[in-house]
Amino acid sequence: MKRYVINTKLTDGLEWMNNRPIFVNMSGGKDSTATGLHLKEKGVKFTPVFADTGWEHPDTYKYIEEVLQPTFGKFVVVRNEKYFKEDTTWKGGMEQAIKYNGFFPRGQMKYCTTQLKIIPLQRLYCEIFTEI
């Protein structure tokens, strides 16, 4: 079983986070970085998680590796393996999701967030909480 950090001595309104693993989904953007910095400033230990869509800019991966990991610790990386098959000429992740679905995500058909982020995150949490 993989171990995740657990807070046990939080106070000042943060007690509800004690005795449970805390995860922060970090995309490499300003909002998730600010969330991580705020929690760190408050003394909240957490596991950073990155949902890899396969379509991030190379600088995003570099930023996570060179800036965020040294700041927050090793990331758990999740991805929907359904869209990362190696037996295709389509790049893994978003490109394969587009090929599989037959169209680009749009308006009311935003399958990309569900398929490439939410489902892999749900799988991770289900895995973790069946172990606890």
Coordinates of C-alpha atoms in Angstrom, one line a residue:
M1 CA 0.0 0.0 0.0
K2 CA 1.3 3.4 -0.9
R3 CA 1.6 5.9 1.9
Y4 CA 0.2 9.4 1.7
V5 CA 0.9 12.2 4.1
I6 CA -1.6 12.6 7.0
N7 CA -1.9 15.7 9.1
T8 CA -2.4 15.2 12.8
K9 CA -1.8 18.5 14.5
L10 CA -3.7 21.1 12.5
T11 CA -5.5 23.8 14.4
D12 CA -7.1 27.2 13.8
G13 CA -10.1 25.9 11.9
L14 CA -8.1 23.3 9.9
E15 CA -8.8 20.5 12.3
W16 CA -11.2 18.8 9.9
M17 CA -8.2 18.0 7.7
N18 CA -6.5 16.0 10.5
N19 CA -6.2 12.2 10.2
R20 CA -7.0 12.0 6.5
P21 CA -5.0 12.2 3.3
I22 CA -5.2 15.6 1.5
F23 CA -4.7 15.8 -2.2
V24 CA -4.3 18.9 -4.4
N25 CA -4.8 18.5 -8.1
M26 CA -2.1 20.7 -9.6
S27 CA -2.1 21.6 -13.3
G28 CA 0.9 23.8 -13.3
G29 CA -1.4 26.9 -13.5
K30 CA -1.6 29.9 -11.2
D31 CA -4.7 28.9 -9.3
S32 CA -3.5 25.4 -8.3
T33 CA 0.0 26.7 -7.5
A34 CA -1.6 29.4 -5.3
T35 CA -3.7 26.7 -3.6
G36 CA -0.6 24.7 -2.9
L37 CA 1.3 27.7 -1.6
H38 CA -1.5 28.7 0.7
L39 CA -1.8 25.2 2.2
K40 CA 2.0 25.0 2.6
E41 CA 1.9 28.4 4.3
K42 CA -0.8 27.1 6.7
G43 CA 1.3 24.0 7.5
V44 CA -1.1 21.6 5.7
K45 CA 0.7 18.6 4.3
F46 CA -0.7 17.2 1.1
T47 CA 0.0 15.0 -1.9
P48 CA 0.2 16.9 -5.2
V49 CA -1.6 15.2 -8.1
F50 CA -1.2 16.0 -11.8
A51 CA -3.8 14.7 -14.3
D52 CA -1.8 14.3 -17.5
T53 CA -4.0 14.9 -20.6
G54 CA -1.0 14.3 -23.0
W55 CA -1.7 17.8 -24.5
E56 CA 0.1 20.0 -22.1
H57 CA 2.8 22.4 -23.4
P58 CA 6.3 21.0 -22.8
D59 CA 7.0 24.0 -20.6
T60 CA 4.2 22.8 -18.3
Y61 CA 5.9 19.5 -17.7
K62 CA 9.2 21.3 -17.2
Y63 CA 7.6 23.7 -14.7
I64 CA 6.1 20.9 -12.7
E65 CA 9.4 19.0 -12.6
E66 CA 11.8 22.0 -11.9
V67 CA 9.6 24.3 -9.8
L68 CA 6.6 22.6 -8.4
Q69 CA 8.1 19.2 -7.3
P70 CA 11.0 20.9 -5.4
T71 CA 8.4 23.1 -3.7
F72 CA 5.6 20.6 -3.0
G73 CA 7.3 17.2 -3.3
K74 CA 6.8 14.3 -5.7
F75 CA 3.6 14.4 -7.7
V76 CA 1.3 11.5 -8.2
V77 CA 0.6 11.5 -12.0
V78 CA -2.7 10.0 -13.2
R79 CA -3.9 9.5 -16.8
N80 CA -6.7 7.6 -18.5
E81 CA -4.7 4.7 -20.1
K82 CA -7.6 4.2 -22.5
Y83 CA -6.2 7.1 -24.4
F84 CA -2.5 6.3 -24.1
K85 CA -2.2 3.3 -26.4
E86 CA 1.1 2.9 -28.1
D87 CA -0.2 0.9 -31.1
T88 CA -1.4 4.1 -32.9
T89 CA 0.1 7.0 -34.8
W90 CA -2.0 9.3 -32.7
K91 CA -0.2 11.0 -29.8
G92 CA -1.4 9.7 -26.4
G93 CA -4.1 11.5 -24.4
M94 CA -6.1 14.2 -26.1
E95 CA -5.3 13.2 -29.6
Q96 CA -6.5 9.7 -29.1
A97 CA -9.6 11.0 -27.2
I98 CA -10.4 13.1 -30.3
K99 CA -9.9 10.1 -32.6
Y100 CA -12.0 7.8 -30.4
N101 CA -14.9 10.3 -30.0
G102 CA -14.7 11.5 -33.6
F103 CA -14.8 15.2 -32.9
F104 CA -13.1 18.0 -30.9
P105 CA -14.6 18.7 -27.5
R106 CA -17.0 21.7 -27.6
G107 CA -19.9 23.5 -25.9
Q108 CA -22.1 20.7 -24.5
M109 CA -19.7 18.0 -25.5
K110 CA -16.8 18.6 -23.2
Y111 CA -15.7 15.0 -22.9
C112 CA -12.0 16.0 -22.4
T113 CA -12.3 17.0 -18.7
T114 CA -14.4 14.0 -17.8
Q115 CA -12.3 11.5 -19.7
L116 CA -8.8 12.8 -19.2
K117 CA -9.0 14.3 -15.7
I118 CA -12.1 13.3 -13.7
I119 CA -12.1 9.6 -14.5
P120 CA -8.3 9.1 -13.7
L121 CA -8.7 11.1 -10.5
Q122 CA -11.7 9.1 -9.4
R123 CA -9.8 5.9 -10.1
L124 CA -6.9 7.1 -7.9
Y125 CA -9.2 8.1 -5.0
C126 CA -11.2 4.8 -5.2
E127 CA -7.8 2.9 -5.1
I128 CA -6.7 4.9 -2.1
F129 CA -9.9 4.8 -0.1
T130 CA -10.4 1.1 -0.6
E131 CA -6.9 0.6 1.0
I132 CA -7.6 2.8 4.0

